[in-house]
Short mmCIF file of C-alpha atoms and ligand atoms in Angstrom, two decimals:
data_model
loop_
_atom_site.label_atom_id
_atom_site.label_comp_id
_atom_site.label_asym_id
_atom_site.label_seq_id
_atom_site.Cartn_x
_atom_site.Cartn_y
_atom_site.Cartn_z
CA UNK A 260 0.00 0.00 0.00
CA UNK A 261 1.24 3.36 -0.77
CA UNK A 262 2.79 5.05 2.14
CA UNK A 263 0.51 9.14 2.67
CA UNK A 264 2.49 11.98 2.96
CA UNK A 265 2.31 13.56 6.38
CA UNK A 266 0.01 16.67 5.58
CA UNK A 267 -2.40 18.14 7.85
CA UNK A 268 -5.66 19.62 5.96
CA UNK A 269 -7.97 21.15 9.02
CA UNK A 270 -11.68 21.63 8.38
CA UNK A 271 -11.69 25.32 8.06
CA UNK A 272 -8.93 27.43 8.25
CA UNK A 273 -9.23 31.11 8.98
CA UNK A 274 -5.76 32.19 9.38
CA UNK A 275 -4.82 32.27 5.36
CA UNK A 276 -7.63 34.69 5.03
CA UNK A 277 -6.58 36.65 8.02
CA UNK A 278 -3.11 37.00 6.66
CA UNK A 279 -4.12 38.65 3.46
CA UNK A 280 -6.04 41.30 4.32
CA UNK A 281 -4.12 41.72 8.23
CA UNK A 282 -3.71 45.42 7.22
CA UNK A 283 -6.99 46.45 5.96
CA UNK A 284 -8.50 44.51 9.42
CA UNK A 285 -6.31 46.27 11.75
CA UNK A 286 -6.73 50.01 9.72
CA UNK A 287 -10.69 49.35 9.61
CA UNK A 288 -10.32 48.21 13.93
CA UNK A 289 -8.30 51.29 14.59
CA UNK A 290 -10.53 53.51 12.77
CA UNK A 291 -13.68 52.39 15.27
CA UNK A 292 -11.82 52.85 17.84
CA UNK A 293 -10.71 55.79 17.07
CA UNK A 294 -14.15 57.49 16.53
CA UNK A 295 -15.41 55.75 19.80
CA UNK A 296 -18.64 55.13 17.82
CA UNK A 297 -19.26 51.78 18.66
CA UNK A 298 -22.73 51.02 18.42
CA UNK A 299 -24.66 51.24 15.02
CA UNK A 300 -23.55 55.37 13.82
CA UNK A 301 -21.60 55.17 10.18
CA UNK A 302 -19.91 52.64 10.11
CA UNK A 303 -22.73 50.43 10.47
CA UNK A 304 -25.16 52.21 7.82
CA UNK A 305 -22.42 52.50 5.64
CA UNK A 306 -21.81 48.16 5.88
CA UNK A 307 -25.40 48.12 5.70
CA UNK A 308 -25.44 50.12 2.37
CA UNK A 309 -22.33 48.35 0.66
CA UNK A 310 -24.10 45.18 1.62
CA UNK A 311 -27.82 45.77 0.50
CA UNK A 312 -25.73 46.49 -2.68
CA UNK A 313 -23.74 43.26 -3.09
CA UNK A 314 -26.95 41.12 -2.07
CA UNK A 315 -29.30 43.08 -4.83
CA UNK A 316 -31.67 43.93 -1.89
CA UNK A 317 -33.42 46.92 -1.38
CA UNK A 318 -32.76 46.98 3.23
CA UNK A 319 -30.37 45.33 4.97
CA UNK A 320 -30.33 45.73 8.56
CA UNK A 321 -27.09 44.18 10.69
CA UNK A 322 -27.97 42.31 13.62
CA UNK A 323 -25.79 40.99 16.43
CA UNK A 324 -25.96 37.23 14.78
CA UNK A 325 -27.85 35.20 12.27
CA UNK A 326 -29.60 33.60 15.57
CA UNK A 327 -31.00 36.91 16.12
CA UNK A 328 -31.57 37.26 12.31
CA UNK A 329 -34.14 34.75 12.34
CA UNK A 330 -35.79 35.91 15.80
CA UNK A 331 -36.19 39.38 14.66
CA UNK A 332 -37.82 38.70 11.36
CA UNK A 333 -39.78 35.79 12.49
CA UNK A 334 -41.18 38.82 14.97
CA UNK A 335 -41.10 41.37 12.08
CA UNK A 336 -44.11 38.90 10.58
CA UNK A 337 -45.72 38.87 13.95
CA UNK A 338 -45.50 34.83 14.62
CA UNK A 339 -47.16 34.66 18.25
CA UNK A 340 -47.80 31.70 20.60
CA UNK A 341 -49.87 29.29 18.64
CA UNK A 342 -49.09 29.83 15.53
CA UNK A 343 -46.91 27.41 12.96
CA UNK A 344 -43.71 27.71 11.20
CA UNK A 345 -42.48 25.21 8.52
CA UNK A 346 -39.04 24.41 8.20
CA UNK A 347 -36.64 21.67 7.50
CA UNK A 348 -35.34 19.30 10.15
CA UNK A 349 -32.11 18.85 8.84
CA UNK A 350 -30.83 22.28 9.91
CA UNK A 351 -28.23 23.91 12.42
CA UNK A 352 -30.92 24.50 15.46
CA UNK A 353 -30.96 27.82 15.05
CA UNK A 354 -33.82 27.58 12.41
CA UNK A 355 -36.58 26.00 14.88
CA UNK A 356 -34.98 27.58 18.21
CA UNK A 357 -36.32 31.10 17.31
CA UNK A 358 -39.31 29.95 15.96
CA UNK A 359 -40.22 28.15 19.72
CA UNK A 360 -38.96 30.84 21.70
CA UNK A 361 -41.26 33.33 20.25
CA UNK A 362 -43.95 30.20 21.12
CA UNK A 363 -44.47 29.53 18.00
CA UNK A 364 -44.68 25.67 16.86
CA UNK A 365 -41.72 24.46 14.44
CA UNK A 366 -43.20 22.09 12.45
CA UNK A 367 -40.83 19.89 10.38
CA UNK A 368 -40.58 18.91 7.11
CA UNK A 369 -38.36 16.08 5.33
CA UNK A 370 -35.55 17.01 2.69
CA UNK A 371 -34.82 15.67 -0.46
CA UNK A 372 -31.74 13.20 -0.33
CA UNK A 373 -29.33 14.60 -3.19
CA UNK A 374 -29.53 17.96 -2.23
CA UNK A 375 -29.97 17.80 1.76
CA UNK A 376 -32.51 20.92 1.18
CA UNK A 377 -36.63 20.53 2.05
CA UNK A 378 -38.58 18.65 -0.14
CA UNK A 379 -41.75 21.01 -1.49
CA UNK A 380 -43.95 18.53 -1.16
CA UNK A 381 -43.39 18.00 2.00
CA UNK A 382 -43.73 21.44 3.20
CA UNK A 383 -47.26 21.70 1.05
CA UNK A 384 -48.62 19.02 3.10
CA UNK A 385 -47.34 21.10 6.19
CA UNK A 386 -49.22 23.73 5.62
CA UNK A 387 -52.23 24.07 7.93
CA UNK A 388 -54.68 27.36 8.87
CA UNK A 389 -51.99 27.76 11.94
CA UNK A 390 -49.27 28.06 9.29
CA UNK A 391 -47.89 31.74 9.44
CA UNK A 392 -44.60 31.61 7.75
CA UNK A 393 -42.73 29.05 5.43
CA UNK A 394 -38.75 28.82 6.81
CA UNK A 395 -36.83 27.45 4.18
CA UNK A 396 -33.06 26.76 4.80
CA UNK A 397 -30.08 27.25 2.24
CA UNK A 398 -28.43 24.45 3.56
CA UNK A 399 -24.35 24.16 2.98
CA UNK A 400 -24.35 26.91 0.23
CA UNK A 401 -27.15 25.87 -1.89
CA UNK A 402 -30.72 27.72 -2.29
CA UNK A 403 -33.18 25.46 -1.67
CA UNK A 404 -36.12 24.34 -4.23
CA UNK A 405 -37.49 27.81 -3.66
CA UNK A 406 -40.69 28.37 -6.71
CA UNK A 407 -42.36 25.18 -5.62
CA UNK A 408 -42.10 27.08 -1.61
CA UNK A 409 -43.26 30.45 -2.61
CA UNK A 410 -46.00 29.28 -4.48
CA UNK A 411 -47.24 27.11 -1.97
CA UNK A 412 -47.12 30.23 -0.09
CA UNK A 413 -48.38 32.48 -2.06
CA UNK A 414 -51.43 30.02 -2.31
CA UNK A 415 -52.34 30.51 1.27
CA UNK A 416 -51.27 34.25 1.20
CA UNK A 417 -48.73 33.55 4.00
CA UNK A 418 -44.78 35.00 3.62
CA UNK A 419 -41.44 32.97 3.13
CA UNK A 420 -38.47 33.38 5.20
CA UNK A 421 -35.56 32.18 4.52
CA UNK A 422 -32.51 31.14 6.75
CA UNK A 423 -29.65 32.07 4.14
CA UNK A 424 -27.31 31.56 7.56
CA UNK A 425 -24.68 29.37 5.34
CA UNK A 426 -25.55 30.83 1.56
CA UNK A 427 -24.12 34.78 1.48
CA UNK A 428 -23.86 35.12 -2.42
CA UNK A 429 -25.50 31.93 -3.15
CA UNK A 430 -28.02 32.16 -6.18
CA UNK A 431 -31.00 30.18 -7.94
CA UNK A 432 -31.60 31.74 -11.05
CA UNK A 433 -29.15 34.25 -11.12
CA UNK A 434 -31.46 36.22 -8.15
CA UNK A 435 -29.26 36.01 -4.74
CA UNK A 436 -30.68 33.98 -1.85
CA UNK A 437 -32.08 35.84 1.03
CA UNK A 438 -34.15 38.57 -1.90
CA UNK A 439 -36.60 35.66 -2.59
CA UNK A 440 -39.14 35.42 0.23
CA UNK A 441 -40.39 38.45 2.15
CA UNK A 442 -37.01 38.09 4.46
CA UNK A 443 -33.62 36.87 4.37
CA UNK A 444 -31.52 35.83 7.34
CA UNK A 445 -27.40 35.76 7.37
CA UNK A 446 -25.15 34.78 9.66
CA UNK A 447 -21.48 36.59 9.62
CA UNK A 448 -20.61 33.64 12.41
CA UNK A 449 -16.18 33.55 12.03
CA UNK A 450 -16.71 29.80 10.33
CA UNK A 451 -19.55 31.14 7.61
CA UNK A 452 -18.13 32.46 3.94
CA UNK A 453 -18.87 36.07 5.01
CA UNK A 454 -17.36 36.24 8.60
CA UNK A 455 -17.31 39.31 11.57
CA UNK A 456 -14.44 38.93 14.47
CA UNK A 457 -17.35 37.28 16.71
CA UNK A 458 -20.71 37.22 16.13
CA UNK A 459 -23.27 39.15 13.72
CA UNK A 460 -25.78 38.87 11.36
CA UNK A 461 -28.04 40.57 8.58
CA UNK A 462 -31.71 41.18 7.92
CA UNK A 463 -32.22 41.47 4.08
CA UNK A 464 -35.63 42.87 2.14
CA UNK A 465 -37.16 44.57 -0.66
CA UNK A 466 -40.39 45.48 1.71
CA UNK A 467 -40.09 49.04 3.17
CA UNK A 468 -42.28 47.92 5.61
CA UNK A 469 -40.43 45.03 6.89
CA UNK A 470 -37.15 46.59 6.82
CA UNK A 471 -38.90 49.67 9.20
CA UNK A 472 -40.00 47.02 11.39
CA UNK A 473 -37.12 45.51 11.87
CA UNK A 474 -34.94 48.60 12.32
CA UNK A 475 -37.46 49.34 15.49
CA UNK A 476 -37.90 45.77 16.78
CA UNK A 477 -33.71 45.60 16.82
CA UNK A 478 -33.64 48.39 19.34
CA UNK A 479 -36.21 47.65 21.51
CA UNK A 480 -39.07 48.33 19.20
CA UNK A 481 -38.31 52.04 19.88
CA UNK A 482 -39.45 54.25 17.24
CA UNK A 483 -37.48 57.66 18.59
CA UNK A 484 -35.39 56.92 21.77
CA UNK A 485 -37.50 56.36 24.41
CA UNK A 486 -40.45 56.04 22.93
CA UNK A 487 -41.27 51.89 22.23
CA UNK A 488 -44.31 51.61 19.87
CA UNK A 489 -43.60 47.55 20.10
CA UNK A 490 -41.71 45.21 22.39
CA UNK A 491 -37.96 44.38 20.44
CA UNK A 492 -34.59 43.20 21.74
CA UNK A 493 -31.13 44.28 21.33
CA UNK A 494 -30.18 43.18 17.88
CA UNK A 495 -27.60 45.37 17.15
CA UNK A 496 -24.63 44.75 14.91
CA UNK A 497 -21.65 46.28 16.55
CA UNK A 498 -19.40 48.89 14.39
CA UNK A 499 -16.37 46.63 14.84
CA UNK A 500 -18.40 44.07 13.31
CA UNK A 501 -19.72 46.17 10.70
CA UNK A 502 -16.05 47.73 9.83
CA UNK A 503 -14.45 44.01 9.82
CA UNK A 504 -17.24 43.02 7.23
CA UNK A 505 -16.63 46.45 5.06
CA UNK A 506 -12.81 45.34 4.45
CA UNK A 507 -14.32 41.70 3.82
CA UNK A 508 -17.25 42.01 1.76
CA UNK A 509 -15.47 43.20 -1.43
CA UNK A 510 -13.63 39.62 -1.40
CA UNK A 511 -16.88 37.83 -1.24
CA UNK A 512 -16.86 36.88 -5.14
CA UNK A 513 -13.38 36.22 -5.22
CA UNK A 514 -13.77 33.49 -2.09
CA UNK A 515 -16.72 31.79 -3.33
CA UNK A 516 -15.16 31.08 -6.79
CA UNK A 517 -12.37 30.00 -4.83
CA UNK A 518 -15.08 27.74 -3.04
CA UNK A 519 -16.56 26.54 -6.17
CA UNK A 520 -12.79 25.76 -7.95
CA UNK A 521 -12.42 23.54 -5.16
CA UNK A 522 -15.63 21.65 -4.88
CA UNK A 523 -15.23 20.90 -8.60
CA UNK A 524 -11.58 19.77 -8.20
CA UNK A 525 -12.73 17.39 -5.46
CA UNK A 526 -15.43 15.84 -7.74
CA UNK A 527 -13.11 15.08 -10.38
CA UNK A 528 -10.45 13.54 -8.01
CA UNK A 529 -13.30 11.72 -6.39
CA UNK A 530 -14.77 10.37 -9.90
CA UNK A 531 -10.97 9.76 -10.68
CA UNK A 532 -10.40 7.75 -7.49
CA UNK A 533 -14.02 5.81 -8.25
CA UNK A 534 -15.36 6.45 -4.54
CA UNK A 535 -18.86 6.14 -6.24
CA UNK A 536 -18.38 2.10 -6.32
CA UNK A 537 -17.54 2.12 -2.85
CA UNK A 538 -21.34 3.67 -2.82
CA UNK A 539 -19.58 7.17 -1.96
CA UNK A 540 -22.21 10.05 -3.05
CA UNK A 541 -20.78 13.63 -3.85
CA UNK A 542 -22.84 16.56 -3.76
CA UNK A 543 -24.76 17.95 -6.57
CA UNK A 544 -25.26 21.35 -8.08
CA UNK A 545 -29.17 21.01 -9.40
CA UNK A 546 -29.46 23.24 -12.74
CA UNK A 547 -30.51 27.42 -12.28
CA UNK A 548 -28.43 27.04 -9.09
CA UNK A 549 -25.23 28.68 -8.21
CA UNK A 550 -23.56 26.56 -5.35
CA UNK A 551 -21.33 28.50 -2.96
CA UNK A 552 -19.91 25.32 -1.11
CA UNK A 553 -20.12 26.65 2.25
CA UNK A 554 -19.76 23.18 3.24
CA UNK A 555 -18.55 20.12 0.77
CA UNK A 556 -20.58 17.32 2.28
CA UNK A 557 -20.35 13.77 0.75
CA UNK A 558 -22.41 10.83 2.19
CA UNK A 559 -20.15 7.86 3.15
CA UNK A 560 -21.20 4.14 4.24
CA UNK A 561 -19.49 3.17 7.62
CA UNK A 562 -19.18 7.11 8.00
CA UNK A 563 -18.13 7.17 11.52
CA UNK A 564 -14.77 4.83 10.91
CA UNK A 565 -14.36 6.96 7.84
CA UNK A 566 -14.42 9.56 9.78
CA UNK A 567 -11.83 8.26 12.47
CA UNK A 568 -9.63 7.51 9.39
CA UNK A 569 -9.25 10.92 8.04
CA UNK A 570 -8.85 12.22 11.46
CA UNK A 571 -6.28 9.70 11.95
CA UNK A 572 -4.38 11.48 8.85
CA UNK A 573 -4.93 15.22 9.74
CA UNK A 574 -7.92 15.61 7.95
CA UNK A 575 -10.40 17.75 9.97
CA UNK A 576 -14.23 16.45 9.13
CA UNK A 577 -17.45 17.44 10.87
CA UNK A 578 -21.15 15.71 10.76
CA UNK A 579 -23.59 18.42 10.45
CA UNK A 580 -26.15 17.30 11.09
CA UNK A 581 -25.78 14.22 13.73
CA UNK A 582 -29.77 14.59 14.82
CA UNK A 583 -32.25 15.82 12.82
CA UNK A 584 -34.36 18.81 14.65
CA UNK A 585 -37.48 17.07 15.23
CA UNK A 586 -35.53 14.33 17.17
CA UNK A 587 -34.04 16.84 19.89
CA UNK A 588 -34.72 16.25 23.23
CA UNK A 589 -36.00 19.52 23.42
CA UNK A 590 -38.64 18.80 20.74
CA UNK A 591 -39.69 15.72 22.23
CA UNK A 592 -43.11 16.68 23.62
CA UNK A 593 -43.86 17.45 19.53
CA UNK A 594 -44.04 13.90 19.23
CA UNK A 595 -41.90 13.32 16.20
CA UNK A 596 -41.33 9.31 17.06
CA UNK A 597 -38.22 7.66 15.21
CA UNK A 598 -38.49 6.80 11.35
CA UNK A 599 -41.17 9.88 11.26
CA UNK A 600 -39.10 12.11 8.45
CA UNK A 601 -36.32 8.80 7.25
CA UNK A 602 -34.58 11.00 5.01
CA UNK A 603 -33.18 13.26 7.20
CA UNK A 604 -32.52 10.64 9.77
CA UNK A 605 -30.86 8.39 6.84
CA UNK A 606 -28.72 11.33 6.11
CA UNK A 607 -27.43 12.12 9.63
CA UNK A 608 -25.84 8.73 9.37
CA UNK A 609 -24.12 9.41 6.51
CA UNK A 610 -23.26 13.06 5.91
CA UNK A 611 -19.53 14.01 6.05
CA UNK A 612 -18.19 17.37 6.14
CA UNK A 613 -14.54 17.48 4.16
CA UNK A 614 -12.60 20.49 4.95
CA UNK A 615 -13.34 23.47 2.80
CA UNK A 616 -12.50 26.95 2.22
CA UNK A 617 -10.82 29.46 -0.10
CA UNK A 618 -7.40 28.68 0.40
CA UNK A 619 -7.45 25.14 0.16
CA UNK A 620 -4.48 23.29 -1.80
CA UNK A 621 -4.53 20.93 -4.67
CA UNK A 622 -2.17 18.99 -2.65
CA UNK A 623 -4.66 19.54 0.84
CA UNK A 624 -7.13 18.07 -1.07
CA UNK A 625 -5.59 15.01 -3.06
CA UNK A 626 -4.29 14.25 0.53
CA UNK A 627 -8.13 14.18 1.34
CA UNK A 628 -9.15 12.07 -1.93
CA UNK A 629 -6.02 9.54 -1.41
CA UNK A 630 -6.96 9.27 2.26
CA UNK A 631 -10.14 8.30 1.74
CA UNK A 632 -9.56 6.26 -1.07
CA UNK A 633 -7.16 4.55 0.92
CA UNK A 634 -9.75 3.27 3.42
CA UNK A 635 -12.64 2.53 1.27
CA UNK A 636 -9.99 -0.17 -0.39
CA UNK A 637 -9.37 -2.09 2.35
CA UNK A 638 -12.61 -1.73 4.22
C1 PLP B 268 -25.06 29.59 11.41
C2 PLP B 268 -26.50 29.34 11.23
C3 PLP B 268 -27.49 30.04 11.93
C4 PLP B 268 -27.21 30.95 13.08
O1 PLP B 268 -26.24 31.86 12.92
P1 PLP B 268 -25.43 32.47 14.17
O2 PLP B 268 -24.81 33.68 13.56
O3 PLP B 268 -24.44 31.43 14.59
O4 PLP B 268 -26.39 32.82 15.23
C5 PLP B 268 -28.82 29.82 11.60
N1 PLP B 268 -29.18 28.95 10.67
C6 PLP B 268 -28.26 28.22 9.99
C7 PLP B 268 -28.73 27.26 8.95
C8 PLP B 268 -26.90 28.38 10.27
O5 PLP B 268 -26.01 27.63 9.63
#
């Protein structure tokens, strides 16, 4: 058997990016603290502006994560204690944690097995009179199958909003993700493609009305200081945040071509190595969409000493998502028994995050390929 070179290929790796733009980062840090404006002010409406531009959206409003993101638009639509939300199970729990703290019912939907995104079908037979929004996720970079979901919608005159938490610049259609429903949710979390120095998030829309509501709701619901016309949170984006993003932003394109030059080069060294005999399945890039490979998630038999393999040889892997959403213990009382939505739980046995991000190497990655190869041989 062929000896592996020593090479260590971590899941993400934030550093590389770090070290190319070190200067702008520091010059846009000193420059906050230098005006001692550090919550919303300029710096903030201008990231706001430069961002509503990039995303082809009319608002977008920065808010301290993509958590909050969801919460505050979910409230923005007015969901209230007894009403419904649909939404896919096979998420980060972010999606169906605002929905139930605002009292609301998540009510989960299977997803469609090539694409790990929610089935429409599934989320038309959802739909009950309770139903008040439709929550489809981007998951891993891809827009999910979003005509079938808006005209389900649009059918019972209720909005979409959609958790574009891991798909900044993703796009179906050429339109970006996040400017399809009513709402759009991102997360700037340090791991996603468009990453603050902690934690923030944005609120993206083409409604004036929305975007005004959200603007209030994120401080407080206070329409002039002091004066609360609603009950809101704080949802702020800090200017730190907002200035690291300004220096970032104009990269986005760059990095997600960089993204999507690396998926494909994993495909064809995967298709080259044969992994689809070993009943390997890579991920797939449905037509009208535009992938941004936030994650490159294959689904592996055995996964779990696959998984110990790579780790073995320095290659960083993740499982998102181990349990599906309607399985959480904190969900239990929902009633979702085992074998309720198989797809999802079929796919948390499988799924396998491989390391991915802009600066990955040819050689990282054939280290990654051979590695695996290497295993499903002599397993
Ligand atoms: C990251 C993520 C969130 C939450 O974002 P935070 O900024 O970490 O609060 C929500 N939904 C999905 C699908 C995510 O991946």
């Amino acid at each position: 058997m062929k000896e592996l070179g020593a090479m260590r290929v971590p899941l993400v790796d934030l550093g590389a990016q770090y070290e190319s733009i070190r200067e702008d980062l520091l010059a846009a840090v000193t420059r906050v603290c230098d005006s001692q404006r550090y919550i919303l002010g300029p710096e903030v409406e201008l990231a706001e502006q430069e961002l509503a531009k990039r995303l082809s959206a009319t608002h977008a409003i920065g808010v301290s994560s993509g958590t909050d993101a969801l919460l505050v638009s979910l409230m923005a639509l007015g969901v209230r204690p007894g009403d419904e939300v649909v939404t896919s199970t096979y998420s980060f729990f972010a999606s169906a944690g605002s929905i139930a703290r605002l009292g609301a019912t998540p009510v989960f939907v299977d997803i469609d097995l090539a694409t790990f995104n929610l089935d429409p079908e599934s989320v038309k037979a959802a739909i009950t009179p309770k139903t008040k929004v439709i929550m489809p996720v981007h998951l891993f970079g891809l827009a999910a199958p979003i005509d079938p979901i808006l005209e389900a919608a649009a059918e019972v005159g209720i909005p979409v909003l959609e958790d574009a938490c891991q798909a900044v610049g993703a796009r179906y259609r050429e339109k970006q993700v996040g400017t399809l429903g009513a709402l759009g949710c991102i997360s700037f979390f340090p791991s996603k493609a468009l990453s603050a120095f902690g934690d923030g998030g944005l609120v993206v829309t083409n409604d004036d009305e929305l975007a005004a509501r959200v603007r209030r709701l994120r401080t407080h619901g206070a329409e002039s200081k002091y004066c609360h016309s609603e009950i809101g949170g704080n949802f702020r984006l800090d200017a730190m945040q907002a200035a690291i993003l300004r220096v970032k932003a104009p990269h986005l394109p760059h990095w997600l071509d960089q993204r999507r030059q690396n998926a494909a080069r994993y495909t064809r060294l995967f298709e080259e190595a044969d992994v689809v005999t070993f009943g390997v399945e890579l991920p797939v890039e449905p037509e009208d969409h535009w992938h941004t490979y936030h994650q490159y998630v294959i689904k592996a038999p055995r996964r779990d000493e696959l998984r110990k393999h790579l780790e073995a040889h320095d290659v960083g892997t993740a499982v998102y998502y181990p349990v599906p959403l309607h399985r959480q213990e904190c969900f239990a009382h929902l009633g979702y028994a085992a074998g309720s939505l198989p797809r999802a739980e079929a796919t948390a046995e499988t799924a396998l995050a491989l390391p991915m991000y802009p600066e990955l190497t040819e050689e990282q990655q054939t280290h990654v390929v051979e590695t695996m190869a290497q295993y499903l041989r002599m397993s």
